[in-house]
Coordinates of N, CA and C in Angstrom, one line a residue:
M245 N 11.9 18.2 10.3 CA 12.9 17.2 10.7 C 12.5 16.5 12.0
F246 N 12.7 15.2 12.0 CA 12.3 14.4 13.2 C 13.5 14.4 14.2
E247 N 13.3 15.2 15.2 CA 14.4 15.4 16.1 C 14.5 14.3 17.2
T248 N 15.6 13.6 17.2 CA 15.8 12.6 18.3 C 17.3 12.3 18.3
S249 N 17.9 12.1 19.5 CA 19.3 11.7 19.6 C 19.4 10.2 19.7
A250 N 18.3 9.5 19.5 CA 18.3 8.0 19.8 C 18.4 7.2 18.5
I251 N 18.8 7.8 17.4 CA 18.7 7.1 16.1 C 20.1 6.9 15.6
N252 N 20.4 5.7 15.1 CA 21.7 5.5 14.4 C 21.2 5.3 12.9
V253 N 21.8 6.0 12.0 CA 21.4 5.8 10.6 C 22.7 5.7 9.7
S254 N 22.8 4.8 8.8 CA 23.9 4.7 8.0 C 24.0 6.0 7.1
P255 N 25.2 6.4 6.8 CA 25.3 7.6 5.9 C 24.7 7.4 4.6
T256 N 24.6 6.2 4.1 CA 24.0 5.9 2.8 C 22.6 5.5 2.9
A257 N 22.0 5.5 4.1 CA 20.6 5.0 4.2 C 19.6 5.9 3.4
E258 N 18.7 5.3 2.7 CA 17.7 6.0 2.0 C 16.3 5.3 2.2
P259 N 15.2 6.1 2.2 CA 13.9 5.4 2.3 C 13.7 4.4 1.2
R260 N 13.2 3.3 1.5 CA 13.0 2.2 0.5 C 11.5 2.1 0.2
P261 N 11.1 1.9 -1.0 CA 9.7 1.8 -1.4 C 9.1 0.5 -1.0
R262 N 10.0 -0.5 -0.7 CA 9.4 -1.8 -0.5 C 10.4 -2.6 0.5
W263 N 9.8 -3.3 1.4 CA 10.5 -4.1 2.4 C 11.0 -5.4 1.8
K264 N 11.9 -6.1 2.5 CA 12.5 -7.3 2.0 C 11.4 -8.4 1.7
H265 N 10.4 -8.5 2.6 CA 9.5 -9.6 2.5 C 8.1 -9.2 1.9
G266 N 8.0 -7.9 1.5 CA 6.7 -7.5 0.9 C 6.3 -6.1 1.4
S267 N 5.1 -6.0 1.9 CA 4.6 -4.6 2.2 C 4.8 -4.2 3.6
I268 N 5.3 -5.1 4.5 CA 5.5 -4.7 5.9 C 6.9 -4.9 6.3
P269 N 7.4 -4.1 7.2 CA 8.8 -4.3 7.7 C 9.0 -5.4 8.7
V270 N 10.1 -6.0 8.7 CA 10.5 -6.9 9.7 C 11.5 -6.2 10.6
I271 N 11.2 -6.1 11.9 CA 12.0 -5.3 12.8 C 12.7 -6.3 13.8
G272 N 14.0 -6.3 13.8 CA 14.7 -7.1 14.8 C 14.9 -6.3 16.1
L273 N 14.4 -6.9 17.2 CA 14.6 -6.2 18.5 C 15.7 -6.9 19.3
I274 N 16.7 -6.0 19.7 CA 17.8 -6.5 20.4 C 18.0 -5.6 21.7
G275 N 18.9 -6.0 22.5 CA 19.2 -5.2 23.7 C 20.1 -6.1 24.7
G276 N 20.4 -5.5 25.8 CA 21.1 -6.2 26.8 C 20.2 -7.1 27.5
V277 N 20.7 -8.1 28.3 CA 19.9 -9.0 29.0 C 19.0 -8.2 30.0
G278 N 17.7 -8.5 29.9 CA 16.8 -7.7 30.8 C 16.5 -6.3 30.4
G279 N 16.8 -6.0 29.1 CA 16.6 -4.6 28.7 C 15.2 -4.1 28.4
G280 N 14.3 -5.1 28.2 CA 12.9 -4.7 27.9 C 12.5 -5.0 26.5
K281 N 13.1 -5.9 25.8 CA 12.7 -6.2 24.5 C 11.3 -6.7 24.4
S282 N 10.9 -7.6 25.4 CA 9.6 -8.2 25.4 C 8.5 -7.1 25.6
A283 N 8.9 -6.2 26.5 CA 7.9 -5.1 26.8 C 7.7 -4.2 25.5
A284 N 8.8 -3.9 24.8 CA 8.7 -3.2 23.5 C 7.9 -4.0 22.5
A285 N 8.2 -5.3 22.4 CA 7.4 -6.2 21.5 C 6.0 -6.2 21.8
A286 N 5.6 -6.2 23.1 CA 4.2 -6.2 23.5 C 3.5 -4.9 23.0
L287 N 4.2 -3.8 23.2 CA 3.7 -2.5 22.7 C 3.5 -2.5 21.2
L288 N 4.4 -3.0 20.5 CA 4.3 -3.1 19.1 C 3.1 -4.0 18.7
A289 N 2.9 -5.1 19.4 CA 1.8 -6.0 19.1 C 0.5 -5.3 19.3
A290 N 0.4 -4.5 20.4 CA -0.8 -3.8 20.7 C -1.1 -2.8 19.6
R291 N -0.1 -2.5 18.8 CA -0.3 -1.5 17.7 C -0.3 -2.2 16.3
G292 N -0.6 -3.5 16.3 CA -0.8 -4.2 15.1 C 0.3 -5.1 14.5
A293 N 1.4 -5.1 15.2 CA 2.6 -5.9 14.7 C 2.4 -7.4 15.1
V294 N 2.9 -8.3 14.3 CA 3.0 -9.7 14.7 C 4.4 -9.9 15.3
V295 N 4.4 -10.5 16.5 CA 5.6 -10.6 17.3 C 6.1 -12.1 17.2
I296 N 7.4 -12.3 16.9 CA 8.0 -13.6 16.9 C 8.9 -13.6 18.1
D297 N 8.6 -14.4 19.1 CA 9.4 -14.6 20.3 C 10.4 -15.7 20.0
A298 N 11.7 -15.3 19.7 CA 12.7 -16.3 19.3 C 12.9 -17.4 20.4
D299 N 12.8 -17.0 21.7 CA 13.0 -18.0 22.8 C 11.9 -19.0 22.7
A300 N 10.6 -18.6 22.4 CA 9.5 -19.5 22.4 C 9.7 -20.4 21.2
V301 N 10.1 -19.9 20.0 CA 10.4 -20.7 18.9 C 11.4 -21.7 19.2
G302 N 12.5 -21.3 19.8 CA 13.6 -22.2 20.2 C 13.1 -23.4 21.1
H303 N 12.2 -23.0 22.1 CA 11.7 -24.0 23.0 C 10.9 -25.1 22.2
R304 N 10.1 -24.6 21.2 CA 9.3 -25.6 20.4 C 10.2 -26.5 19.6
V305 N 11.3 -25.9 19.1 CA 12.3 -26.7 18.4 C 12.9 -27.8 19.3
L306 N 13.2 -27.5 20.5 CA 13.8 -28.4 21.5 C 12.8 -29.6 21.8
E307 N 11.5 -29.4 21.6 CA 10.5 -30.4 21.9 C 10.4 -31.4 20.8
R308 N 11.1 -31.2 19.7 CA 11.0 -32.1 18.6 C 11.9 -33.3 18.9
P309 N 11.3 -34.5 18.7 CA 12.1 -35.8 19.1 C 13.4 -35.9 18.4
E310 N 13.4 -35.5 17.1 CA 14.7 -35.7 16.4 C 15.8 -34.7 16.9
V311 N 15.3 -33.5 17.3 CA 16.3 -32.6 17.8 C 16.8 -33.0 19.2
R312 N 15.8 -33.5 20.0 CA 16.3 -34.1 21.3 C 17.3 -35.1 21.2
D313 N 17.1 -36.0 20.2 CA 18.0 -37.2 20.0 C 19.4 -36.7 19.6
R314 N 19.4 -35.7 18.7 CA 20.7 -35.1 18.3 C 21.4 -34.5 19.5
L315 N 20.7 -33.8 20.3 CA 21.3 -33.1 21.4 C 21.8 -34.1 22.5
V316 N 21.1 -35.1 22.7 CA 21.5 -36.2 23.7 C 22.8 -36.8 23.2
A317 N 22.9 -37.0 21.9 CA 24.1 -37.6 21.3 C 25.3 -36.7 21.5
R318 N 25.0 -35.4 21.5 CA 26.2 -34.5 21.6 C 26.5 -34.2 23.1
F319 N 25.4 -34.0 23.9 CA 25.6 -33.5 25.3 C 25.4 -34.5 26.4
G320 N 24.9 -35.7 26.0 CA 24.7 -36.7 27.0 C 23.3 -36.8 27.6
P321 N 22.9 -37.8 28.3 CA 21.6 -38.1 28.8 C 21.2 -37.1 29.9
D322 N 22.1 -36.5 30.5 CA 21.8 -35.6 31.7 C 21.0 -34.4 31.3
I323 N 20.9 -34.1 30.0 CA 20.1 -32.9 29.5 C 18.7 -33.3 29.3
V324 N 18.3 -34.5 29.6 CA 16.9 -35.0 29.4 C 16.2 -35.1 30.7
A325 N 15.0 -34.6 30.8 CA 14.2 -34.8 32.0 C 13.1 -35.7 31.7
A326 N 12.9 -36.7 32.5 CA 11.8 -37.7 32.3 C 10.5 -37.1 32.5
E327 N 9.5 -37.6 31.6 CA 8.1 -37.2 31.7 C 7.2 -38.4 32.0
G328 N 7.7 -39.4 32.6 CA 6.9 -40.6 32.8 C 6.8 -41.4 31.6
A329 N 5.6 -42.1 31.5 CA 5.4 -43.0 30.4 C 5.3 -42.3 29.1
S330 N 5.0 -41.0 29.1 CA 4.8 -40.3 27.8 C 6.1 -40.0 27.1
G331 N 7.2 -40.2 27.7 CA 8.4 -39.9 27.1 C 9.3 -39.0 27.9
S332 N 10.2 -38.2 27.2 CA 11.1 -37.3 27.9 C 11.3 -36.0 27.1
R333 N 11.9 -35.0 27.7 CA 12.1 -33.7 27.0 C 13.4 -33.2 27.4
V334 N 13.9 -32.2 26.7 CA 15.2 -31.6 27.0 C 14.9 -30.7 28.2
D335 N 15.8 -30.8 29.2 CA 15.8 -30.0 30.3 C 16.6 -28.7 30.0
R336 N 15.9 -27.6 29.7 CA 16.5 -26.4 29.2 C 17.5 -25.8 30.2
R337 N 17.2 -26.0 31.5 CA 18.2 -25.4 32.5 C 19.5 -26.2 32.5
A338 N 19.4 -27.6 32.4 CA 20.6 -28.4 32.4 C 21.4 -28.1 31.1
L339 N 20.7 -27.9 30.0 CA 21.4 -27.6 28.8 C 22.0 -26.2 28.8
A340 N 21.3 -25.3 29.4 CA 21.9 -23.9 29.5 C 23.2 -23.9 30.4
K341 N 23.2 -24.7 31.4 CA 24.4 -24.7 32.3 C 25.6 -25.2 31.5
I342 N 25.4 -26.1 30.5 CA 26.5 -26.5 29.7 C 26.9 -25.5 28.6
V343 N 25.9 -25.0 27.9 CA 26.3 -24.2 26.7 C 26.7 -22.7 27.1
F344 N 26.2 -22.2 28.2 CA 26.7 -20.9 28.6 C 28.0 -20.9 29.3
A345 N 28.6 -22.1 29.6 CA 29.9 -22.2 30.1 C 30.9 -22.6 29.1
D346 N 30.5 -22.9 27.9 CA 31.4 -23.5 26.9 C 31.0 -23.0 25.5
R347 N 31.8 -22.2 25.0 CA 31.5 -21.6 23.7 C 31.4 -22.6 22.6
A348 N 32.2 -23.6 22.6 CA 32.1 -24.6 21.5 C 30.8 -25.4 21.6
A349 N 30.4 -25.7 22.9 CA 29.1 -26.4 23.1 C 28.0 -25.5 22.6
R350 N 28.1 -24.2 22.9 CA 27.0 -23.3 22.4 C 26.9 -23.3 20.9
R351 N 28.0 -23.3 20.2 CA 28.0 -23.4 18.8 C 27.4 -24.7 18.2
D352 N 27.7 -25.8 18.9 CA 27.1 -27.0 18.5 C 25.6 -27.0 18.7
L353 N 25.1 -26.5 19.8 CA 23.7 -26.3 20.0 C 23.1 -25.5 18.9
E354 N 23.7 -24.4 18.6 CA 23.1 -23.4 17.6 C 23.1 -24.1 16.2
A355 N 24.1 -24.9 15.9 CA 24.1 -25.6 14.6 C 22.9 -26.5 14.4
V356 N 22.4 -27.0 15.5 CA 21.2 -27.9 15.4 C 19.9 -27.1 15.4
V357 N 19.8 -26.1 16.3 CA 18.5 -25.5 16.4 C 18.3 -24.3 15.6
H358 N 19.3 -23.5 15.3 CA 19.1 -22.2 14.6 C 18.5 -22.4 13.2
P359 N 19.0 -23.3 12.3 CA 18.3 -23.4 11.0 C 16.8 -23.7 11.1
L360 N 16.4 -24.5 12.1 CA 15.0 -24.8 12.2 C 14.3 -23.6 12.7
M361 N 14.9 -22.8 13.6 CA 14.3 -21.6 14.1 C 14.0 -20.6 12.9
V362 N 15.0 -20.5 12.1 CA 14.9 -19.5 11.0 C 13.7 -19.9 10.1
K363 N 13.6 -21.2 9.8 CA 12.4 -21.7 9.0 C 11.1 -21.3 9.7
G364 N 11.1 -21.4 11.0 CA 9.9 -20.9 11.7 C 9.6 -19.4 11.6
F365 N 10.7 -18.7 11.7 CA 10.6 -17.2 11.6 C 10.0 -16.9 10.2
E366 N 10.6 -17.5 9.2 CA 10.2 -17.2 7.8 C 8.7 -17.6 7.5
R367 N 8.3 -18.7 8.1 CA 6.9 -19.0 8.0 C 6.0 -18.0 8.6
T368 N 6.3 -17.5 9.8 CA 5.5 -16.5 10.4 C 5.5 -15.2 9.6
I369 N 6.6 -14.8 9.1 CA 6.7 -13.6 8.3 C 5.8 -13.7 7.1
A370 N 5.9 -14.8 6.4 CA 5.1 -15.0 5.2 C 3.6 -15.0 5.6
Q371 N 3.2 -15.6 6.7 CA 1.8 -15.6 7.1 C 1.4 -14.1 7.4
A372 N 2.2 -13.4 8.1 CA 1.9 -12.0 8.4 C 1.7 -11.2 7.2
E373 N 2.5 -11.4 6.2 CA 2.4 -10.7 4.9 C 1.1 -11.0 4.2
R374 N 0.8 -12.3 4.2 CA -0.4 -12.7 3.5 C -1.7 -12.2 4.3
S375 N -1.6 -11.9 5.6 CA -2.8 -11.6 6.3 C -3.3 -10.2 5.9
R376 N -2.5 -9.3 5.4 CA -2.9 -8.0 5.0 C -3.4 -7.1 6.2
S377 N -3.2 -7.6 7.4 CA -3.7 -6.8 8.5 C -2.6 -6.4 9.5
A378 N -1.4 -7.1 9.4 CA -0.3 -6.8 10.3 C 0.4 -5.5 9.8
T379 N 0.8 -4.7 10.8 CA 1.5 -3.4 10.5 C 3.0 -3.7 10.3
A380 N 3.5 -4.7 11.0 CA 4.9 -5.0 10.9 C 5.1 -6.4 11.5
V381 N 6.3 -7.0 11.4 CA 6.7 -8.2 12.2 C 7.9 -7.8 13.1
A382 N 7.8 -8.1 14.4 CA 8.8 -7.8 15.3 C 9.5 -9.1 15.8
L383 N 10.7 -9.3 15.5 CA 11.5 -10.5 15.9 C 12.2 -10.1 17.1
D384 N 11.7 -10.6 18.3 CA 12.3 -10.4 19.6 C 13.4 -11.5 19.8
A385 N 14.7 -11.2 19.6 CA 15.7 -12.2 19.7 C 17.0 -11.6 20.3
A386 N 17.3 -12.2 21.5 CA 18.5 -11.7 22.2 C 19.7 -11.8 21.4
V387 N 19.9 -12.9 20.7 CA 21.1 -13.2 19.9 C 21.0 -13.0 18.4
L388 N 20.1 -12.0 18.1 CA 19.8 -11.8 16.7 C 21.1 -11.5 15.9
L389 N 22.0 -10.6 16.4 CA 23.2 -10.3 15.7 C 24.2 -11.4 15.7
E390 N 24.3 -12.1 16.9 CA 25.2 -13.2 17.0 C 24.9 -14.3 16.0
A391 N 23.6 -14.5 15.8 CA 23.1 -15.6 15.0 C 23.1 -15.3 13.5
G392 N 23.2 -14.0 13.2 CA 23.1 -13.6 11.8 C 21.7 -13.4 11.3
W393 N 20.8 -13.3 12.2 CA 19.4 -13.2 11.9 C 19.0 -11.8 11.4
E394 N 19.9 -10.8 11.5 CA 19.6 -9.5 11.0 C 19.4 -9.5 9.5
R395 N 19.9 -10.6 8.8 CA 19.8 -10.7 7.4 C 18.3 -10.8 6.9
I396 N 17.4 -11.3 7.8 CA 16.0 -11.4 7.4 C 15.2 -10.2 7.9
C397 N 15.9 -9.3 8.5 CA 15.2 -8.1 9.0 C 15.4 -6.9 8.1
D398 N 14.5 -6.0 8.1 CA 14.7 -4.7 7.4 C 15.4 -3.7 8.2
L399 N 15.3 -3.7 9.5 CA 16.1 -2.9 10.4 C 16.2 -3.5 11.8
V400 N 17.1 -3.0 12.5 CA 17.4 -3.6 13.9 C 17.2 -2.4 14.9
V401 N 16.4 -2.7 15.9 CA 16.2 -1.7 17.0 C 16.8 -2.2 18.3
Y402 N 17.6 -1.3 18.9 CA 18.2 -1.7 20.2 C 17.4 -1.0 21.3
I403 N 17.0 -1.8 22.3 CA 16.3 -1.3 23.4 C 17.4 -1.0 24.5
D404 N 17.5 0.3 24.8 CA 18.6 0.8 25.6 C 18.1 1.0 27.1
A405 N 18.7 0.2 28.0 CA 18.3 0.3 29.4 C 19.6 0.3 30.3
P406 N 19.6 1.0 31.4 CA 20.8 0.9 32.3 C 21.1 -0.5 32.8
R407 N 22.3 -0.8 33.0 CA 22.7 -2.1 33.4 C 22.1 -2.4 34.8
A408 N 22.1 -1.5 35.7 CA 21.5 -1.8 37.0 C 20.1 -2.1 36.9
D409 N 19.3 -1.5 36.1 CA 17.9 -1.8 35.9 C 17.7 -3.2 35.3
R410 N 18.6 -3.5 34.3 CA 18.5 -4.8 33.7 C 18.8 -5.9 34.6
L411 N 19.8 -5.8 35.5 CA 20.1 -6.8 36.5 C 19.0 -7.0 37.5
E412 N 18.5 -5.9 37.9 CA 17.3 -6.0 38.9 C 16.1 -6.7 38.3
R413 N 15.9 -6.4 37.0 CA 14.7 -7.0 36.4 C 14.9 -8.5 36.2
A414 N 16.1 -8.9 35.8 CA 16.4 -10.3 35.6 C 16.3 -11.1 36.9
V415 N 16.8 -10.5 38.0 CA 16.7 -11.2 39.3 C 15.3 -11.3 39.7
R416 N 14.5 -10.2 39.5 CA 13.1 -10.2 40.0 C 12.2 -11.0 39.2
T417 N 12.3 -11.0 37.9 CA 11.3 -11.6 37.0 C 11.7 -13.0 36.6
R418 N 13.0 -13.3 36.5 CA 13.5 -14.6 36.0 C 14.1 -15.5 37.1
G419 N 14.2 -14.9 38.3 CA 14.8 -15.7 39.4 C 16.3 -16.0 39.2
W420 N 17.0 -15.2 38.4 CA 18.4 -15.4 38.2 C 19.2 -14.8 39.3
S421 N 20.4 -15.4 39.5 CA 21.4 -14.8 40.4 C 22.2 -13.8 39.6
P422 N 22.9 -12.9 40.2 CA 23.9 -12.1 39.5 C 24.8 -12.8 38.6
A423 N 25.3 -14.0 39.1 CA 26.2 -14.9 38.3 C 25.5 -15.4 37.0
D424 N 24.2 -15.7 37.1 CA 23.4 -16.1 35.9 C 23.4 -15.0 34.9
F425 N 23.1 -13.8 35.4 CA 23.0 -12.6 34.6 C 24.3 -12.4 33.9
E426 N 25.4 -12.5 34.6 CA 26.8 -12.3 34.0 C 27.1 -13.3 32.9
A427 N 26.7 -14.6 33.2 CA 26.9 -15.6 32.2 C 26.1 -15.4 30.9
R428 N 24.9 -15.0 31.1 CA 24.1 -14.8 29.9 C 24.6 -13.6 29.1
E429 N 25.0 -12.5 29.8 CA 25.5 -11.3 29.2 C 26.8 -11.6 28.4
A430 N 27.7 -12.5 29.1 CA 28.9 -12.8 28.4 C 28.8 -13.6 27.2
A431 N 27.6 -14.3 27.0 CA 27.4 -15.2 25.9 C 26.9 -14.3 24.7
Q432 N 26.7 -13.0 24.9 CA 26.2 -12.2 23.8 C 27.2 -11.1 23.5
L433 N 27.0 -10.4 22.4 CA 27.9 -9.3 22.0 C 27.8 -8.2 23.1
P434 N 28.8 -7.4 23.3 CA 28.7 -6.3 24.3 C 27.6 -5.4 23.9
C435 N 27.0 -4.8 24.9 CA 25.9 -3.9 24.6 C 26.3 -2.7 23.7
E436 N 27.5 -2.2 23.9 CA 28.0 -1.1 23.1 C 28.1 -1.5 21.6
E437 N 28.5 -2.8 21.3 CA 28.5 -3.2 19.9 C 27.1 -3.4 19.4
K438 N 26.2 -3.9 20.2 CA 24.8 -4.0 19.7 C 24.3 -2.6 19.4
R439 N 24.5 -1.7 20.3 CA 24.0 -0.3 20.1 C 24.5 0.3 18.8
R440 N 25.8 0.1 18.6 CA 26.5 0.6 17.4 C 25.9 0.1 16.1
R441 N 25.6 -1.2 16.1 CA 25.1 -1.9 14.9 C 23.6 -1.7 14.6
A442 N 22.9 -1.1 15.6 CA 21.5 -0.9 15.4 C 21.1 0.2 14.5
D443 N 20.0 0.1 13.8 CA 19.5 1.2 13.0 C 18.8 2.3 13.8
Y444 N 18.2 1.9 14.9 CA 17.5 2.8 15.8 C 17.7 2.4 17.2
V445 N 17.9 3.3 18.1 CA 18.1 3.1 19.5 C 16.9 3.6 20.3
L446 N 16.2 2.7 21.0 CA 14.9 3.1 21.6 C 15.2 3.1 23.1
P447 N 15.1 4.2 23.8 CA 15.4 4.3 25.3 C 14.3 3.6 26.1
N448 N 14.7 2.9 27.1 CA 13.8 2.3 28.1 C 14.4 2.6 29.5
I449 N 14.2 3.9 29.9 CA 14.9 4.3 31.1 C 13.9 5.0 32.1
A450 N 12.6 5.1 31.8 CA 11.7 5.8 32.6 C 10.4 5.1 32.9
G451 N 10.3 3.8 32.7 CA 9.1 3.1 33.0 C 8.2 2.8 31.8
P452 N 7.2 2.0 32.0 CA 6.3 1.6 30.9 C 5.7 2.7 30.1
G453 N 5.2 3.8 30.8 CA 4.6 4.9 30.1 C 5.5 5.5 29.1
E454 N 6.7 5.8 29.6 CA 7.7 6.5 28.7 C 8.1 5.5 27.6
L455 N 8.2 4.2 27.8 CA 8.5 3.3 26.8 C 7.5 3.3 25.7
A456 N 6.2 3.4 26.1 CA 5.1 3.5 25.1 C 5.3 4.7 24.2
V457 N 5.7 5.8 24.8 CA 5.9 7.0 24.1 C 7.0 6.8 23.1
E458 N 8.1 6.2 23.5 CA 9.2 6.0 22.6 C 8.9 5.0 21.5
V459 N 8.0 4.0 21.8 CA 7.6 3.1 20.7 C 6.8 3.8 19.7
D460 N 5.9 4.7 20.1 CA 5.1 5.5 19.1 C 6.0 6.5 18.3
R461 N 7.1 7.0 19.0 CA 8.0 7.8 18.3 C 8.7 7.0 17.2
F462 N 9.1 5.8 17.5 CA 9.8 4.9 16.6 C 8.8 4.6 15.4
R463 N 7.6 4.4 15.7 CA 6.6 4.0 14.6 C 6.4 5.3 13.7
A464 N 6.4 6.5 14.3 CA 6.3 7.7 13.4 C 7.5 7.8 12.5
W465 N 8.7 7.5 13.1 CA 9.9 7.6 12.3 C 9.8 6.5 11.2
L466 N 9.4 5.3 11.5 CA 9.3 4.2 10.5 C 8.3 4.6 9.4
A467 N 7.2 5.2 9.7 CA 6.2 5.6 8.7 C 6.7 6.7 7.8
A468 N 7.6 7.5 8.3 CA 8.1 8.6 7.5 C 9.6 8.8 7.8
P469 N 10.4 8.0 7.2 CA 11.9 8.1 7.6 C 12.4 9.4 7.3
P470 N 13.1 10.0 8.3 CA 13.7 11.4 8.1 C 14.9 11.4 7.2
D471 N 15.3 12.5 6.8 CA 16.5 12.6 6.0 C 17.7 12.3 6.9
P472 N 18.6 11.4 6.4 CA 19.8 10.9 7.2 C 20.7 12.1 7.7
S473 N 20.8 13.1 6.8 CA 21.7 14.2 7.2 C 21.1 15.0 8.4
C474 N 19.8 15.1 8.5 CA 19.2 15.7 9.6 C 19.4 14.9 10.9
L475 N 19.3 13.6 10.8 CA 19.5 12.8 11.9 C 20.9 12.9 12.5
R476 N 21.9 12.9 11.6 CA 23.3 13.0 12.0 C 23.5 14.3 12.7
A477 N 22.9 15.3 12.2 CA 23.1 16.7 12.8 C 22.4 16.7 14.2
A478 N 21.3 16.0 14.4 CA 20.6 16.0 15.6 C 21.4 15.2 16.7
E479 N 22.3 14.3 16.3 CA 23.0 13.4 17.2 C 24.2 14.2 17.9
H480 N 24.5 15.3 17.3 CA 25.7 16.1 17.8 C 25.3 17.3 18.6

C-alpha cells in the first residue's frame, strides 16, 4: 500500500490502461496564488515531462494582432501600449486592472483568448505524444478548473502551500502588493474547493528539497496507482 495522506481519489477511480491523449498522462497543476505550481512543473520537467505554461501561452495569444483588435474594441485603447513605429501591443497590466475588478469583463476576455489557448495546449500535447520521449505533459494553469481545462487532463494535482508563504512569495517574486494578491485570489476558486476537486494533493510546505521528494512520491504513485480503498483508509 502506498501510504500518504495527501491524495484525493474518487471512490470509483480505477487504474486506466491508456490515457486520454495516448501513452502519456496530461497532468493539470493547480493551487493557490503563489503556491509553487511553477516550481513543481520545473521538477517534473527535469524528470522528462513537457510543461505547458498557460500564462506564457496566454501572453503569446495577446500578441496576435487580431486578438489585440478585438480586445481594444471591447476594453478601449487604454489597454494598448505603443511600441513606436513597429506597432503596438496589449498592456497586460492595464488589462489586468480592468478584468480583475470586473467579473463580466473577465468573462469577455476569456471568451476571446481561452479557445485559442486550448488549441495551443492541444498542439503541444500532440507533439509530446509523437515525440515518444516525454514522460508526461504538465499543464501549469492557475485557472484550470475555472476555465474547464481539466477536461483535457487525465488528472489534476493541487500544490498545497500555506497562505502566508504564498503571499510572501507573490510579494517577493512578482512585486505584488497584498491588495494585488487578494484581487488575484478572489478571481479564482477558493483554495478549499480546488483542493477538494483535485485527484492528488502535493504538499509544498518545507522548501525546494522537500518539494522534490513530494514530486517523486507523486510520480511513483502515478506509475503504480494504489488501490483506492487503501488510500481512503490512509486518509483517516
